[in-house]
Amino acid sequence: MAEVTSAAGISEPLLSVEQENEKIPAWKEQITVRGLLVSVVLGSLFCIITHKLNLTVGVIPSLNVAAGLLGFFFVKSWTEFASKIGVWSKPFTRQENTVIQTCVVACYGLAFSGGFGSYMLSMDQRTYELIGSDYPGNRAEDVKNPSLGWMIGFMFVVSFLGLFSLVALRKVMVIDYKLTYPSGTATALLINSFHTNTGAELAGKQVRCLGKYLSISLFWSCFKWFFSGVGDSCGFDNFPSLGLAAFKNTFYFDFSPTYVGCGLICPHIVNCSVLLGAIISWGFLWPFISTKAGDWYPDNLGNNDFKGLYGYKVFIAVSLILGDGLYNLIKIVIITVKEIMNSRSKKASLPLVALHQDDASSKLLTEENQREETFLKDSIPSWFAGSGYIALAAISTSVIPNIFPQMRWYLVLACYVVAPALAFCNSYGTGLTDWNLSSTYGKIGLFIFASLVGSKGGVIAGLAACGVMMSIVSTAADLMQDFKTGYLTLSSPRSMFVSQLIGTALGCVIAPGTFWLYWTAFDIGSPDGAYKAPYAVIYREMAILGVEGFSALPQHCLEICCGFFVAALIINLLRDVTPKSVSKYIPIPMAMAVPFYIGAYFAIDMFVGTVIVFVWERLNEKEAEDYAGAVASGLICGDGIWTVPSAILSIFRIDPPICMNFAPSS
């Protein structure tokens, strides 16, 4: 699972004249009650959206820009309404907008790093039964079903440590290294444009565009519901748009606004990589392996038996993910070590944002000084960050063994000793590439701790360690990304940090609460349902592998997995050694891996989104640049909003009145 972001080629924006002369509010004034209320609403909405994506495809687009846009929309709408009815309202500043965006990102980030669609869900009874009680290493004792109590408690004891682990290095990451953090920079550009006279007109148009497509998406999702019947074989979600033969191999367009919106946001290469993975797996590989039933594996197995075709699907997907993740981890560590060793050299090879000496050098220098002065003014003491990390680690070390007895206190302590170094690597890599690889670091922790504990409790211990590591490195990267946004919008780092703390506290309650809505309303984890939770099975299998080894795999599965693992390494190497004009067409293995297990249908949807953007850019590049994000946010948010009433209808056992399905005419 990876959080996908895209904002390549963004340079640091100039300050406008208005921004140069504006009075920057004190850090306490940047945090407002209305801002916190908006953050709660948007945080809840984005948690719902993230859970839906987590439980279906596992690809999470960056919602930073959408958070900034919707934050502006809500507060600006309120201030305009208040002025019309004669109520005085405090002026809405770019700093308040940035604080709202930071709080929302911290909140919905826990829906991703909290593992509600991966490591946490892989502990439950359904995932245990899917793998099978007779599967070697899959023990009935290694089951812990979701519960609001322990999930909220676990979130509170692990989610804050990442914020304290790197806060002392914010100057190094943002000012000294000048890491780009493309999504954070893009969000800052958007917020700065909103709060200037020149940007106000465009912002209004973007908001109207978002509202229009949100309404369309919400209406369409509601309309689809009436035809979806009882069960999972009805409605537009099962529309054989490419023919019944292709439909049997999951090649069809399922009219999902969420996936089309993801296609609009994600880079073209990500969408094309997903489609290529779908073609390779469901177009060629799975049909070929199916012909070997009775030879490579028994032909009387169920669809979800790991000793059959299902095992190939899961482990080949895992091999691609691990190959891609391992390569990028090694690459980031090497780059980080090189940069640290050559930090004083002006010939650093990292793609840093440099100030060019030209006619605007004086203005750039003034602008840079203003940013640095603001960023350093309200400092967060290093002793506070260090003591906070130690205190939270001590609390967590004593609490986690009570939640997961298999995870001994010294294992938890070991996680917190190595976590800051991994958090630094992940934050540095996110600043360079915009890819948050927290799930990769989590998988490494999973394998190591599962093997250390062994057969008696290793599965749960590995999954819990994965959660600890993933939470720390993910929240640390999110914090640095938001510090970059705050640096460019002249926001106080202290208000940003407090906003992160508030957002994280909200996320510790909202993320489990919104997941519980899905858990009680839908059949989570069913292979034939709408919410397959594909990564739950994958993570449990990885934990079992860490304990038991590869002896239980079907015939030739290990060889094929090794081939795809090596292929992922080679593809990544080619992406790095070839010229940019060539490498931009080389697929991304981690994106290719997603449809191997899930199916090709969502790849069709995302490809439709990328085709729309591609054609749009050719017809009017400026318009596409201005409005594609608003259209995508509207489509995703509208579909996400409908999830709430559909879940409520499901809880009250109100079923759709019509089942629309298809069959051959003969």
XYZ file of C-alpha atoms in Angstrom:
666
model
C 0.000 0.000 0.000
C 1.361 3.362 -0.907
C 0.185 6.917 -0.640
C 0.489 8.367 -4.146
C 1.136 12.036 -4.689
C 1.901 14.118 -7.715
C 3.187 17.606 -8.073
C 6.374 17.258 -10.074
C 8.292 20.234 -11.289
C 6.960 22.755 -8.789
C 9.274 25.584 -7.884
C 9.064 27.709 -4.784
C 6.612 30.570 -5.349
C 7.355 34.240 -5.071
C 5.522 36.182 -2.429
C 3.020 38.661 -3.733
C 3.289 42.334 -2.857
C 0.274 41.919 -0.597
C 1.952 39.036 1.182
C 5.169 40.979 1.683
C 3.299 43.794 3.427
C 0.759 41.742 5.354
C 0.835 41.597 9.129
C 1.500 38.031 10.215
C -0.789 37.057 13.124
C 0.676 35.593 16.311
C 0.843 31.812 16.391
C -2.086 31.520 18.825
C -4.263 33.669 16.551
C -3.605 31.276 13.645
C -5.506 28.545 15.506
C -9.214 29.402 15.652
C -12.373 27.703 16.864
C -13.979 27.888 13.406
C -10.826 26.389 11.932
C -10.967 23.459 14.343
C -14.654 22.875 13.583
C -13.932 22.824 9.849
C -11.024 20.454 10.526
C -13.341 18.022 12.324
C -15.789 18.003 9.388
C -13.108 17.626 6.702
C -11.096 15.166 8.778
C -14.166 12.931 9.115
C -14.925 13.165 5.388
C -11.356 12.390 4.362
C -11.159 9.490 6.823
C -14.258 8.000 5.188
C -12.707 8.439 1.734
C -9.373 6.976 2.841
C -11.044 3.958 4.447
C -12.993 3.303 1.273
C -9.855 3.391 -0.837
C -7.946 1.317 1.734
C -10.642 -1.355 1.777
C -10.956 -1.523 -2.002
C -7.738 -0.800 -3.909
C -5.185 0.348 -1.339
C -3.947 3.282 -3.457
C -4.380 6.549 -1.552
C -3.962 9.805 -3.493
C -2.636 12.838 -1.658
C -5.507 14.936 -0.343
C -3.340 17.848 0.882
C -4.432 20.146 -1.923
C -8.069 19.125 -1.483
C -7.809 19.874 2.254
C -6.481 23.368 1.526
C -9.163 24.001 -1.079
C -12.097 22.759 1.012
C -10.790 24.551 4.106
C -10.811 27.798 2.151
C -14.304 27.038 0.818
C -15.885 26.381 4.219
C -14.362 29.293 6.139
C -14.736 31.763 3.277
C -18.383 30.760 2.873
C -18.944 31.343 6.584
C -17.257 34.763 6.631
C -19.237 35.912 3.579
C -22.488 34.643 5.091
C -21.711 36.359 8.405
C -21.003 39.660 6.672
C -24.310 39.476 4.808
C -26.307 39.076 8.025
C -24.345 41.829 9.750
C -22.229 39.640 12.045
C -18.582 40.625 12.366
C -16.173 37.835 11.575
C -12.417 37.716 11.989
C -10.569 38.020 8.640
C -9.556 34.692 7.114
C -5.780 34.539 6.649
C -3.482 32.224 4.715
C -2.013 31.125 8.058
C -5.412 29.987 9.347
C -6.003 28.203 6.038
C -2.656 26.424 6.419
C -3.407 25.394 10.000
C -6.741 23.898 8.906
C -5.043 21.963 6.109
C -2.403 20.684 8.548
C -4.999 19.547 11.073
C -7.041 17.739 8.398
C -3.978 15.953 6.970
C -2.899 14.840 10.461
C -6.409 13.504 11.090
C -6.974 11.570 7.868
C -3.342 10.428 7.804
C -4.143 8.054 10.671
C -6.784 6.358 8.510
C -3.856 5.419 6.246
C -1.049 4.726 8.749
C -3.467 3.206 11.301
C -3.618 0.023 9.220
C -7.409 -0.265 9.154
C -7.187 -1.875 5.735
C -3.889 -3.688 6.300
C -2.025 -4.828 9.421
C -4.823 -4.143 11.933
C -7.501 -5.829 9.856
C -5.227 -8.790 9.099
C -5.513 -9.846 12.760
C -9.278 -10.513 12.531
C -11.221 -13.780 12.330
C -12.340 -13.264 8.719
C -8.762 -12.989 7.439
C -7.753 -16.046 9.486
C -10.605 -18.033 7.924
C -9.818 -16.811 4.400
C -6.310 -18.195 4.631
C -7.593 -21.414 6.184
C -7.150 -23.160 9.522
C -5.118 -25.933 7.847
C -2.613 -23.487 6.385
C 0.807 -23.953 8.065
C 1.522 -21.195 10.551
C -2.043 -19.792 10.522
C -3.045 -20.335 14.144
C -6.446 -19.670 15.692
C -4.642 -18.122 18.674
C -3.268 -15.361 16.434
C -6.615 -13.584 16.085
C -7.656 -10.201 17.468
C -10.908 -8.794 16.138
C -11.413 -5.029 15.746
C -12.855 -3.224 18.744
C -13.266 0.509 19.203
C -11.691 0.399 22.653
C -8.336 -1.170 21.856
C -8.074 0.500 18.438
C -8.477 3.995 19.908
C -6.078 3.138 22.732
C -3.470 1.806 20.305
C -3.812 4.905 18.124
C -3.232 7.212 21.096
C -0.086 5.446 22.315
C 1.670 5.172 18.905
C 0.487 8.093 16.770
C 2.145 11.015 18.564
C 5.704 9.695 18.626
C 6.342 10.456 14.961
C 5.576 14.138 15.602
C 8.267 14.394 18.283
C 10.842 12.228 16.510
C 11.924 14.767 13.875
C 10.521 18.142 14.917
C 14.012 19.250 16.007
C 15.263 18.680 12.451
C 12.692 20.900 10.730
C 15.292 23.604 9.974
C 17.681 21.034 8.482
C 15.008 19.503 6.239
C 13.199 22.662 5.118
C 15.820 25.443 5.173
C 19.259 23.804 5.031
C 18.518 20.987 2.583
C 15.690 22.903 0.904
C 13.824 19.680 0.173
C 10.999 20.291 -2.274
C 8.144 18.248 -0.709
C 6.109 18.681 -3.930
C 2.661 18.143 -2.397
C 3.417 20.561 0.423
C 4.699 23.129 -2.075
C 1.649 22.654 -4.311
C -0.647 23.181 -1.344
C 1.243 26.359 -0.381
C 0.932 27.671 -3.948
C -2.805 27.054 -3.826
C -3.279 28.719 -0.428
C -1.143 31.731 -1.393
C -3.187 32.174 -4.574
C -6.448 32.036 -2.608
C -5.429 34.895 -0.354
C -4.411 37.405 -3.002
C -6.692 39.548 -5.126
C -5.346 37.887 -8.261
C -6.023 34.429 -6.861
C -9.452 35.141 -5.403
C -11.228 34.932 -8.763
C -9.588 31.627 -9.664
C -10.268 30.258 -6.179
C -13.965 31.070 -6.540
C -14.109 29.279 -9.874
C -12.297 26.256 -8.440
C -14.709 26.088 -5.522
C -17.729 26.262 -7.859
C -16.164 23.568 -10.026
C -15.587 21.354 -6.988
C -19.168 21.876 -5.798
C -20.555 21.052 -9.243
C -18.711 17.750 -9.559
C -19.310 16.865 -5.920
C -23.052 17.200 -6.586
C -22.804 15.139 -9.778
C -20.814 12.427 -7.997
C -23.180 12.348 -5.026
C -26.241 12.125 -7.287
C -24.652 9.391 -9.419
C -23.654 7.319 -6.378
C -27.194 7.615 -5.034
C -28.638 6.675 -8.446
C -26.365 3.620 -8.684
C -27.519 2.392 -5.289
C -31.097 1.817 -6.482
C -29.861 -0.794 -8.982
C -27.292 -2.551 -6.797
C -29.743 -5.075 -5.276
C -28.902 -7.522 -2.485
C -25.490 -9.114 -2.711
C -22.525 -8.150 -4.823
C -23.403 -9.148 -8.397
C -25.845 -6.373 -9.289
C -25.754 -2.793 -10.505
C -23.378 -0.512 -12.358
C -20.495 -1.801 -10.242
C -20.793 -5.022 -12.250
C -21.497 -3.565 -15.691
C -19.823 -5.694 -18.442
C -18.867 -2.625 -20.457
C -16.114 -4.485 -22.376
C -18.106 -7.676 -22.932
C -18.941 -10.699 -20.799
C -15.714 -12.539 -21.638
C -13.622 -9.608 -20.443
C -15.939 -9.202 -17.444
C -15.065 -12.724 -16.251
C -11.440 -11.613 -16.072
C -12.445 -8.401 -14.203
C -11.927 -6.128 -17.238
C -14.841 -3.703 -17.068
C -15.625 -0.070 -16.284
C -17.569 0.073 -13.021
C -18.581 3.762 -13.167
C -16.843 4.644 -9.897
C -16.382 8.420 -9.380
C -13.749 7.713 -6.704
C -11.442 5.733 -8.989
C -11.938 8.120 -11.901
C -11.078 10.957 -9.500
C -7.949 9.080 -8.415
C -7.020 8.789 -12.083
C -7.383 12.559 -12.451
C -5.057 13.196 -9.487
C -2.442 10.456 -9.888
C 0.375 10.924 -12.432
C -0.104 9.397 -15.891
C 2.684 6.884 -15.251
C 0.961 5.599 -12.094
C -2.352 5.053 -13.895
C -0.661 3.423 -16.879
C 1.407 1.220 -14.549
C -1.769 0.029 -12.819
C -3.362 -0.801 -16.183
C -0.204 -2.602 -17.351
C -0.214 -4.675 -14.160
C -3.864 -5.581 -14.785
C -3.121 -6.667 -18.368
C -0.098 -8.766 -17.362
C -1.885 -10.493 -14.481
C -5.541 -10.862 -15.495
C -4.929 -10.801 -19.220
C -2.092 -13.347 -19.411
C -0.619 -14.731 -16.178
C -3.722 -15.907 -14.286
C -5.364 -17.481 -17.385
C -2.069 -19.329 -18.047
C -1.702 -20.601 -14.459
C -5.370 -21.631 -14.489
C -4.536 -24.110 -17.257
C -2.088 -25.811 -14.848
C -4.821 -26.762 -12.351
C -4.348 -30.428 -11.506
C -0.644 -30.205 -12.335
C 0.863 -27.309 -10.379
C -1.895 -27.342 -7.770
C -5.071 -29.363 -6.984
C -7.971 -28.454 -9.269
C -10.688 -28.807 -6.629
C -9.661 -25.914 -4.404
C -11.808 -22.927 -3.497
C -11.318 -19.477 -4.963
C -9.570 -18.274 -1.810
C -7.308 -21.234 -1.065
C -3.662 -20.224 -0.854
C -2.577 -23.620 -2.100
C -4.153 -22.789 -5.464
C -4.413 -19.840 -7.864
C -5.194 -17.507 -4.971
C -1.727 -18.151 -3.541
C -0.073 -17.084 -6.789
C -2.117 -13.879 -6.859
C -1.190 -12.836 -3.327
C 2.492 -13.749 -3.257
C 3.394 -12.460 -6.707
C 1.783 -9.133 -5.735
C 3.784 -9.178 -2.480
C 7.033 -9.895 -4.357
C 6.533 -6.874 -6.616
C 5.702 -4.629 -3.656
C 8.715 -5.817 -1.654
C 11.076 -5.500 -4.636
C 9.964 -1.931 -5.283
C 10.003 -1.005 -1.598
C 13.410 -2.550 -0.903
C 14.991 -0.801 -3.869
C 13.600 2.590 -2.881
C 14.561 2.084 0.761
C 18.185 1.297 -0.157
C 18.233 4.172 -2.629
C 16.937 6.680 -0.061
C 19.402 5.478 2.601
C 22.310 5.827 0.152
C 21.193 9.314 -0.939
C 20.722 10.372 2.673
C 24.162 9.127 3.747
C 25.794 10.771 0.722
C 24.106 14.091 1.422
C 25.053 14.023 5.092
C 28.668 13.297 4.170
C 28.697 16.078 1.566
C 26.407 18.550 3.323
C 29.001 21.316 3.104
C 29.665 20.760 -0.577
C 27.914 23.075 -3.005
C 27.994 20.356 -5.621
C 25.474 18.133 -3.930
C 23.784 15.782 -6.365
C 20.373 16.027 -4.747
C 17.583 17.794 -6.667
C 17.430 20.729 -4.296
C 15.621 23.961 -5.055
C 18.312 26.537 -5.732
C 18.087 30.306 -5.900
C 19.242 31.556 -9.291
C 21.211 34.768 -9.397
C 19.333 36.886 -11.879
C 17.459 40.179 -11.941
C 15.108 38.919 -9.269
C 17.912 37.839 -6.879
C 17.358 40.779 -4.555
C 13.639 40.071 -4.303
C 14.315 36.376 -3.788
C 16.773 37.122 -0.996
C 14.305 39.406 0.764
C 11.581 36.812 0.390
C 13.849 34.042 1.688
C 14.863 36.103 4.711
C 11.223 36.803 5.571
C 10.343 33.132 5.350
C 13.302 32.025 7.432
C 12.654 34.690 10.069
C 9.015 33.592 10.386
C 9.918 29.899 10.365
C 12.550 30.264 13.092
C 10.754 32.827 15.282
C 8.390 30.521 17.167
C 10.844 27.685 17.661
C 10.004 24.379 19.306
C 12.787 23.610 21.828
C 14.829 20.479 21.120
C 14.646 19.498 24.796
C 10.841 19.574 24.560
C 10.836 17.326 21.484
C 13.372 14.916 22.997
C 11.696 14.646 26.384
C 8.283 14.307 24.712
C 9.516 11.410 22.584
C 11.089 9.645 25.591
C 7.979 10.119 27.757
C 5.617 8.895 25.032
C 7.903 5.945 24.245
C 7.899 4.965 27.937
C 4.097 5.118 28.108
C 3.741 3.190 24.851
C 6.256 0.545 25.956
C 4.149 -0.201 29.037
C 0.727 -0.046 27.316
C 1.244 -1.957 24.029
C 2.060 -5.312 25.730
C -1.327 -5.057 27.476
C -3.055 -4.671 24.093
C -0.861 -7.256 22.325
C 0.661 -9.667 24.891
C 2.746 -11.266 22.121
C 4.643 -7.963 21.733
C 7.009 -7.927 24.716
C 8.063 -4.616 26.226
C 11.671 -4.922 25.064
C 10.491 -5.436 21.470
C 8.421 -2.248 21.676
C 11.430 -0.422 23.088
C 13.571 -1.720 20.207
C 11.053 -0.224 17.756
C 11.377 3.195 19.346
C 15.180 3.072 19.354
C 15.453 2.567 15.572
C 12.275 4.437 14.520
C 13.743 8.002 14.440
C 16.428 6.943 11.942
C 13.830 5.328 9.672
C 11.548 8.339 10.103
C 14.369 10.579 8.915
C 14.953 8.385 5.843
C 11.248 8.347 4.992
C 10.848 12.108 5.494
C 13.929 12.777 3.392
C 12.683 10.481 0.657
C 9.239 12.099 0.709
C 10.888 15.497 0.344
C 12.764 14.296 -2.728
C 10.249 12.017 -4.456
C 6.844 12.785 -2.853
C 6.415 9.050 -2.173
C 5.583 8.167 1.441
C 7.066 4.669 1.851
C 5.903 4.146 5.427
C 4.269 0.833 4.488
C 7.631 -0.475 3.283
C 9.299 0.357 6.596
C 6.343 -1.272 8.329
C 6.795 -4.492 6.309
C 10.456 -4.638 7.271
C 9.490 -4.389 10.938
C 6.823 -7.037 10.347
C 9.273 -9.612 8.984
C 11.964 -8.939 11.589
C 9.731 -9.090 14.675
C 7.633 -12.021 13.398
C 10.814 -14.070 12.971
C 12.193 -12.954 16.369
C 9.073 -14.040 18.283
C 8.622 -17.275 16.322
C 5.652 -19.585 15.900
C 4.019 -18.801 19.247
C 2.650 -15.311 18.733
C 4.971 -14.163 15.941
C 2.108 -13.297 13.595
C 0.419 -10.843 15.974
C 3.753 -9.491 17.244
C 4.948 -8.835 13.684
C 1.718 -7.081 12.731
C 1.783 -4.940 15.888
C 5.431 -3.984 15.246
C 4.457 -3.092 11.679
C 1.829 -0.730 13.091
C 4.280 0.943 15.460
C 6.919 1.511 12.763
C 4.452 2.561 10.090
C 2.733 5.094 12.324
C 5.973 6.797 13.384
C 7.574 7.112 9.948
C 4.317 8.174 8.270
C 3.377 10.925 10.735
C 6.962 12.237 10.723
C 6.871 12.592 6.907
C 3.441 14.255 7.030
C 4.722 16.724 9.626
C 7.704 17.739 7.480
C 5.472 18.053 4.419
C 3.207 20.413 6.362
C 6.187 22.357 7.738
C 7.150 23.008 4.116
C 3.644 24.335 3.436
C 3.835 26.520 6.546
C 7.283 27.811 5.562
C 5.969 28.965 2.178
C 2.791 30.536 3.603
C 4.563 32.369 6.453
C 2.808 30.252 9.085
C 4.297 29.770 12.531
C 5.897 26.338 13.067
C 4.499 26.396 16.581
C 0.915 26.773 15.310
C 1.630 24.029 12.764
C 2.925 21.687 15.467
C -0.025 22.379 17.773
C -2.377 21.857 14.823
C -0.661 18.520 14.120
C -1.145 17.499 17.756
C -4.842 18.452 17.644
C -5.338 16.744 14.283
C -3.619 13.595 15.511
C -5.787 13.538 18.643
C -8.891 13.942 16.468
C -7.652 11.207 14.137
C -7.157 8.800 17.048
C -10.918 8.976 17.593
C -12.314 9.774 14.130
C -10.269 7.224 12.144
C -11.322 4.215 14.297
C -14.884 5.598 14.522
C -15.339 5.957 10.766
C -13.739 2.533 10.225
C -16.231 1.087 12.702
C -19.007 2.488 10.514
C -17.713 0.369 7.628
C -17.086 -2.640 9.851
C -20.637 -2.743 11.205
C -22.412 -1.801 7.970
C -20.542 -3.835 5.338
C -19.081 -7.304 4.894
C -15.460 -6.227 5.227
C -12.893 -8.662 3.862
C -15.269 -10.779 1.783
C -13.430 -11.754 -1.448
C -16.679 -11.401 -3.396
C -17.829 -8.181 -1.723
C -17.334 -4.509 -2.473
C -14.811 -4.100 0.362
C -12.328 -6.902 -0.212
C -9.639 -5.335 2.024
C -6.952 -6.943 -0.152
C -4.018 -5.916 1.993
C -5.401 -7.624 5.102
C -4.715 -11.048 3.600
C -1.382 -9.908 2.164
C -0.093 -8.594 5.505
C -1.140 -11.715 7.422
C 0.528 -13.892 4.809
C 3.711 -11.855 5.118
C 3.651 -12.340 8.900
C 3.171 -16.092 8.461
C 6.042 -16.170 5.992
C 8.208 -14.361 8.522
C 7.490 -17.165 10.992
C 7.095 -20.272 8.815
C 9.053 -19.702 5.602
C 8.041 -20.534 2.031
C 7.386 -24.275 2.294
C 3.592 -24.017 1.994
C 3.493 -22.227 -1.387
C 2.015 -23.992 -4.470
C 4.342 -25.430 -7.117
C 6.603 -22.941 -8.971
C 5.084 -20.050 -6.986
C 8.379 -19.219 -5.274
C 10.268 -19.232 -8.583
C 7.734 -16.911 -10.210
C 7.795 -14.650 -7.147
C 11.599 -14.433 -7.319
C 11.330 -13.536 -11.007
C 8.909 -10.674 -10.299
C 10.988 -9.529 -7.317
C 14.097 -9.274 -9.506
C 12.014 -7.638 -12.266
C 10.911 -4.928 -9.794
C 14.552 -4.218 -8.915
C 15.586 -4.063 -12.591
C 12.665 -1.805 -13.567
C 13.521 0.622 -10.756
C 17.177 0.584 -11.761
C 16.209 1.382 -15.357
C 14.050 4.272 -14.126
C 17.107 5.739 -12.400
C 19.845 5.156 -15.002
C 17.961 6.098 -18.164
C 17.465 9.716 -19.287
C 14.350 11.438 -17.983
C 12.881 11.482 -21.500
C 12.933 7.669 -21.369
C 12.410 6.953 -17.667
C 9.091 8.820 -17.575
C 7.645 5.998 -19.703
C 8.973 3.153 -17.526
C 6.230 1.723 -15.253
C 6.261 1.754 -11.439
C 6.332 -1.812 -10.000
C 4.427 -0.953 -6.797
C 1.557 0.479 -8.848
C 1.651 -2.544 -11.176
C 1.298 -4.900 -8.194
C -2.040 -3.568 -6.937
C -4.328 -5.127 -9.620
C -2.511 -8.501 -9.464
C -4.608 -9.355 -6.443
C -7.596 -7.014 -6.634
C -8.669 -7.168 -10.280
C -8.523 -5.026 -13.405
C -11.766 -3.057 -13.038
C -10.405 -0.172 -10.990
C -7.425 0.087 -13.376
C -9.929 0.749 -16.187
C -11.552 3.520 -14.110
C -8.226 5.162 -13.266
C -7.104 4.934 -16.875
C -10.313 6.703 -17.943
C -9.369 9.484 -15.511
C -5.858 9.781 -16.920
C -7.181 9.844 -20.504
C -9.537 12.685 -19.576
C -6.649 14.710 -18.122
C -4.377 13.867 -21.079
C -6.935 15.079 -23.631
C -7.794 18.084 -21.450
C -4.120 19.101 -21.294
C -3.842 18.902 -25.055
C -6.939 21.035 -25.576
C -6.281 23.616 -22.836
C -3.265 23.000 -20.599
C -3.863 26.022 -18.347
C -7.477 25.081 -17.702
C -6.516 21.490 -16.950
C -3.849 22.660 -14.518
C -6.307 24.975 -12.737
C -9.351 22.721 -12.523
C -8.326 19.037 -12.745
C -7.640 18.899 -8.998
C -11.003 20.517 -8.199
C -12.869 18.076 -10.477
C -11.041 15.101 -8.942
C -11.692 16.309 -5.388
C -15.370 16.786 -6.174
C -15.735 13.295 -7.657
C -13.937 11.636 -4.737
C -15.708 13.678 -2.036
C -19.180 13.201 -3.525
C -18.764 9.432 -3.664
C -17.277 9.508 -0.169
C -20.221 11.489 1.214
C -22.675 8.944 -0.192
C -20.877 6.223 1.764
C -22.357 7.629 4.987
C -26.086 7.406 4.064
C -25.517 4.067 2.278
C -23.893 2.696 5.427
C -26.805 3.960 7.545
C -29.286 2.305 5.144
C -27.319 -0.916 5.415
C -27.294 -0.774 9.217
C -31.107 -0.502 9.192
C -31.265 -3.380 6.662
C -32.824 -1.218 3.932
C -31.857 -2.883 0.660
C -31.847 -1.378 -2.862
C -35.121 -2.135 -4.664
C -33.646 -3.284 -8.009
C -30.987 -5.817 -8.995
C -29.594 -5.028 -12.440
C -27.426 -7.804 -13.871
C -26.427 -9.172 -17.252
C -26.382 -12.519 -19.052
C -25.653 -13.738 -22.607
C -28.555 -13.181 -25.013
C -28.579 -16.876 -25.895
